[in-house]
XYZ file of C-alpha atoms in Angstrom:
270
model
C 157.660 108.283 64.787
C 154.154 109.493 64.982
C 153.253 112.392 67.198
C 150.697 111.684 69.994
C 148.928 114.923 69.048
C 147.985 113.358 65.722
C 146.174 110.595 67.656
C 143.981 113.048 69.463
C 145.852 112.572 72.792
C 149.372 113.782 73.798
C 151.772 111.596 75.729
C 152.304 114.505 78.179
C 148.589 114.778 78.778
C 148.167 111.077 79.364
C 151.210 110.821 81.639
C 150.162 113.864 83.731
C 146.608 112.553 84.132
C 147.818 109.049 84.883
C 150.275 110.461 87.451
C 147.484 112.310 89.306
C 145.171 109.308 89.174
C 147.959 107.128 90.419
C 147.987 109.174 93.649
C 144.483 107.875 94.343
C 145.708 104.298 94.804
C 143.403 102.912 91.965
C 143.117 99.267 90.797
C 144.450 98.162 87.345
C 142.284 98.878 84.279
C 143.066 96.836 81.188
C 143.442 98.455 77.749
C 141.041 95.916 76.346
C 138.358 97.203 78.635
C 139.175 100.732 77.671
C 138.982 100.111 73.936
C 135.765 97.993 74.308
C 133.663 100.192 76.546
C 135.567 103.436 76.948
C 134.570 103.402 80.682
C 135.520 101.579 83.810
C 133.712 98.585 85.286
C 130.576 99.188 87.313
C 132.153 97.918 90.472
C 135.034 100.416 90.125
C 132.684 103.287 89.360
C 130.601 102.757 92.496
C 133.676 103.059 94.665
C 134.738 106.386 93.101
C 133.755 109.928 94.107
C 132.095 111.745 91.211
C 135.099 113.894 90.270
C 137.469 110.891 90.278
C 134.921 109.102 88.005
C 134.875 112.053 85.664
C 138.622 112.274 85.503
C 139.041 108.537 84.874
C 136.287 108.666 82.193
C 138.029 111.433 80.292
C 141.383 109.635 80.362
C 139.761 106.274 79.448
C 137.915 107.772 76.446
C 141.128 109.495 75.245
C 143.037 106.162 75.541
C 140.310 104.265 73.687
C 140.286 106.843 70.791
C 144.087 106.709 70.555
C 143.968 102.902 70.614
C 141.464 102.779 67.751
C 143.531 105.170 65.595
C 146.730 103.278 66.257
C 145.127 99.992 65.374
C 143.776 101.400 62.054
C 147.178 102.949 61.175
C 149.020 99.745 62.051
C 146.678 97.793 59.791
C 147.298 100.182 56.905
C 151.067 99.879 57.454
C 150.894 96.081 57.508
C 148.859 96.057 54.271
C 151.393 98.307 52.656
C 154.281 96.088 53.607
C 152.512 93.078 52.233
C 151.584 94.744 48.950
C 155.122 96.106 48.421
C 156.608 92.762 49.122
C 154.351 91.095 46.551
C 155.112 93.789 43.989
C 158.858 93.502 44.558
C 158.734 89.806 43.865
C 156.757 90.401 40.658
C 159.275 93.048 39.525
C 162.097 90.669 40.271
C 160.442 88.175 37.916
C 160.138 90.860 35.281
C 163.850 91.688 35.665
C 164.693 88.080 34.956
C 162.536 87.606 31.866
C 163.639 91.058 30.512
C 167.231 90.023 30.859
C 166.548 86.856 28.980
C 164.807 88.820 26.168
C 167.870 91.115 26.024
C 169.964 88.135 25.089
C 168.190 87.206 21.887
C 170.232 87.215 18.738
C 171.046 85.534 15.437
C 171.517 82.192 17.173
C 168.105 82.286 18.773
C 165.342 80.416 16.946
C 162.088 82.187 16.193
C 160.181 79.718 18.330
C 162.410 80.527 21.268
C 162.136 84.264 20.672
C 158.313 84.005 20.701
C 158.415 82.136 24.052
C 160.707 84.751 25.590
C 158.471 87.564 24.366
C 155.437 85.883 25.730
C 157.059 85.402 29.138
C 158.122 89.070 29.088
C 154.647 90.272 28.321
C 153.094 88.124 31.062
C 155.595 89.365 33.681
C 155.248 92.983 32.522
C 151.469 92.857 32.686
C 151.541 91.276 36.162
C 153.668 94.142 37.482
C 151.466 96.802 35.900
C 148.233 95.314 37.214
C 149.638 94.741 40.674
C 150.884 98.306 40.985
C 147.505 99.614 39.728
C 145.467 97.436 42.100
C 147.395 98.243 45.291
C 146.558 101.174 47.499
C 147.143 100.369 51.194
C 143.349 100.222 51.790
C 143.081 103.907 52.790
C 143.576 106.178 49.850
C 146.847 107.604 48.571
C 149.440 106.194 51.025
C 153.193 106.446 50.604
C 153.160 102.850 49.404
C 150.577 103.458 46.794
C 152.450 106.553 45.578
C 155.662 104.499 45.289
C 153.744 101.822 43.308
C 152.227 104.363 40.964
C 155.654 105.953 40.335
C 157.172 102.534 39.739
C 154.423 101.736 37.236
C 155.202 104.926 35.303
C 158.904 104.091 35.290
C 158.260 100.594 33.938
C 155.702 101.455 31.302
C 158.031 103.823 29.377
C 160.097 102.077 26.610
C 163.199 103.063 24.665
C 161.832 101.301 21.540
C 159.513 103.318 19.288
C 155.879 102.520 19.347
C 155.832 101.897 15.644
C 158.637 99.328 15.916
C 156.787 97.466 18.669
C 153.585 97.536 16.709
C 155.309 95.902 13.791
C 156.364 93.150 16.136
C 152.823 92.516 17.301
C 152.808 94.581 20.467
C 149.733 96.719 21.364
C 149.357 98.924 24.406
C 146.075 98.587 26.231
C 144.115 101.292 28.049
C 145.201 99.958 31.471
C 148.860 100.125 30.564
C 149.391 96.418 29.867
C 150.651 94.898 26.678
C 148.846 92.619 24.260
C 150.942 90.397 21.916
C 149.819 89.167 18.547
C 152.082 86.124 18.220
C 151.287 85.619 14.619
C 152.369 89.164 13.761
C 155.584 88.639 15.697
C 156.481 85.481 13.781
C 155.669 87.251 10.470
C 157.964 90.182 11.424
C 160.733 87.916 12.366
C 160.499 85.897 9.126
C 160.578 89.163 7.203
C 163.491 90.769 9.087
C 164.903 88.521 11.806
C 167.981 90.705 12.579
C 165.969 93.950 12.886
C 163.208 92.308 14.890
C 165.552 90.690 17.320
C 167.530 93.873 17.595
C 164.428 95.794 18.678
C 163.440 92.998 21.175
C 166.931 92.910 22.717
C 166.765 96.707 23.064
C 163.411 96.423 24.781
C 164.672 93.717 27.160
C 167.796 95.637 28.131
C 165.776 98.809 28.804
C 163.198 97.029 30.911
C 165.781 95.002 32.840
C 167.599 98.191 33.669
C 164.444 99.869 34.965
C 163.367 96.848 36.961
C 166.793 96.571 38.565
C 166.678 100.275 39.513
C 163.320 99.722 41.284
C 164.740 96.703 43.185
C 168.025 98.319 44.238
C 168.716 98.908 47.875
C 168.331 102.638 47.405
C 165.505 102.172 44.852
C 161.980 103.308 45.111
C 160.420 100.049 46.232
C 163.103 99.186 48.822
C 162.864 102.639 50.317
C 159.045 102.367 50.454
C 159.304 99.005 52.230
C 161.698 100.480 54.808
C 159.420 103.422 55.421
C 156.413 101.171 55.961
C 158.403 98.871 58.239
C 159.679 101.748 60.336
C 156.166 103.160 60.572
C 154.789 99.751 61.704
C 157.461 99.459 64.393
C 156.774 102.975 65.678
C 153.080 102.233 65.859
C 153.709 99.003 67.756
C 155.891 100.882 70.270
C 153.116 103.481 70.790
C 150.561 100.651 71.327
C 152.865 99.247 74.026
C 153.228 102.634 75.665
C 149.489 103.198 75.507
C 148.790 99.841 77.165
C 151.245 100.791 79.873
C 149.446 104.098 80.536
C 146.083 102.367 80.572
C 147.158 100.121 83.511
C 147.991 103.292 85.515
C 144.354 104.251 86.010
C 143.359 102.924 89.486
C 140.452 102.866 91.901
C 140.402 105.637 94.647
C 140.888 104.566 98.239
C 142.251 107.559 100.052
C 140.830 110.734 101.598
C 141.028 113.922 99.519
C 140.735 111.780 96.431
C 138.152 114.102 94.883
C 140.667 116.954 94.879
C 143.360 114.759 93.254
C 140.961 113.492 90.587
C 139.997 117.108 89.877
C 143.658 117.971 89.360
C 144.020 114.977 87.048
C 141.014 116.104 84.984
C 142.434 119.676 84.982
C 145.890 118.696 83.874
C 144.560 116.393 81.211
C 142.217 119.018 79.763
C 144.738 121.876 79.803
C 148.030 120.189 78.932
């Protein structure tokens, strides 16, 4: 759960200030008005003594600032959840095609092998590019870190680079794979057993890594849970903030300037 201090306004300060202002018998002020203008309506201001206006203005500005930060953080959390969900679906597809590639053998025709390899390369590249292009919209978030680590885990292979090159694989600068289908067919014609053995090894290794990423205690699942928990905490704070905003009211009693002064003092010193 996020600390109120990180938002530029502590819950204790807001509650104390709202408590003092509540003693003035003030009318309801919506959070929407606070976030839009940062001040009270002109009609409410004209009815307030100067010190009450000052206290209310400080609280309103603090609430507006906290509301803006909460909204921005909630948007980042929502974006992270969406990106992680899309990436998880892509890795799930990769796990499936990698498993299919792991099953190639002497009974698999060269035409079928080429199709499985092409499907594998397409799924692998989709996962790599999606991980690289995601970032939560605000720099290095926990979600973007998880995606970067997942990409590194997936891009390592247990097959030697020279073996893969012989089968028509080439690693691109962005981490994706490029397949020369003609070279693959030529390699399979020259040594079908050896080529299929290498491809099966590649498929098994990649399927294992993809499954590890998708596991309930895996990197992606944990990142989704963290982002979801953060989003829920932010929504709860928004609700609490809205409740506090409605506690700022218009003064109607004598001695209100002293009470407003105490509200301002408690808010500034808490």
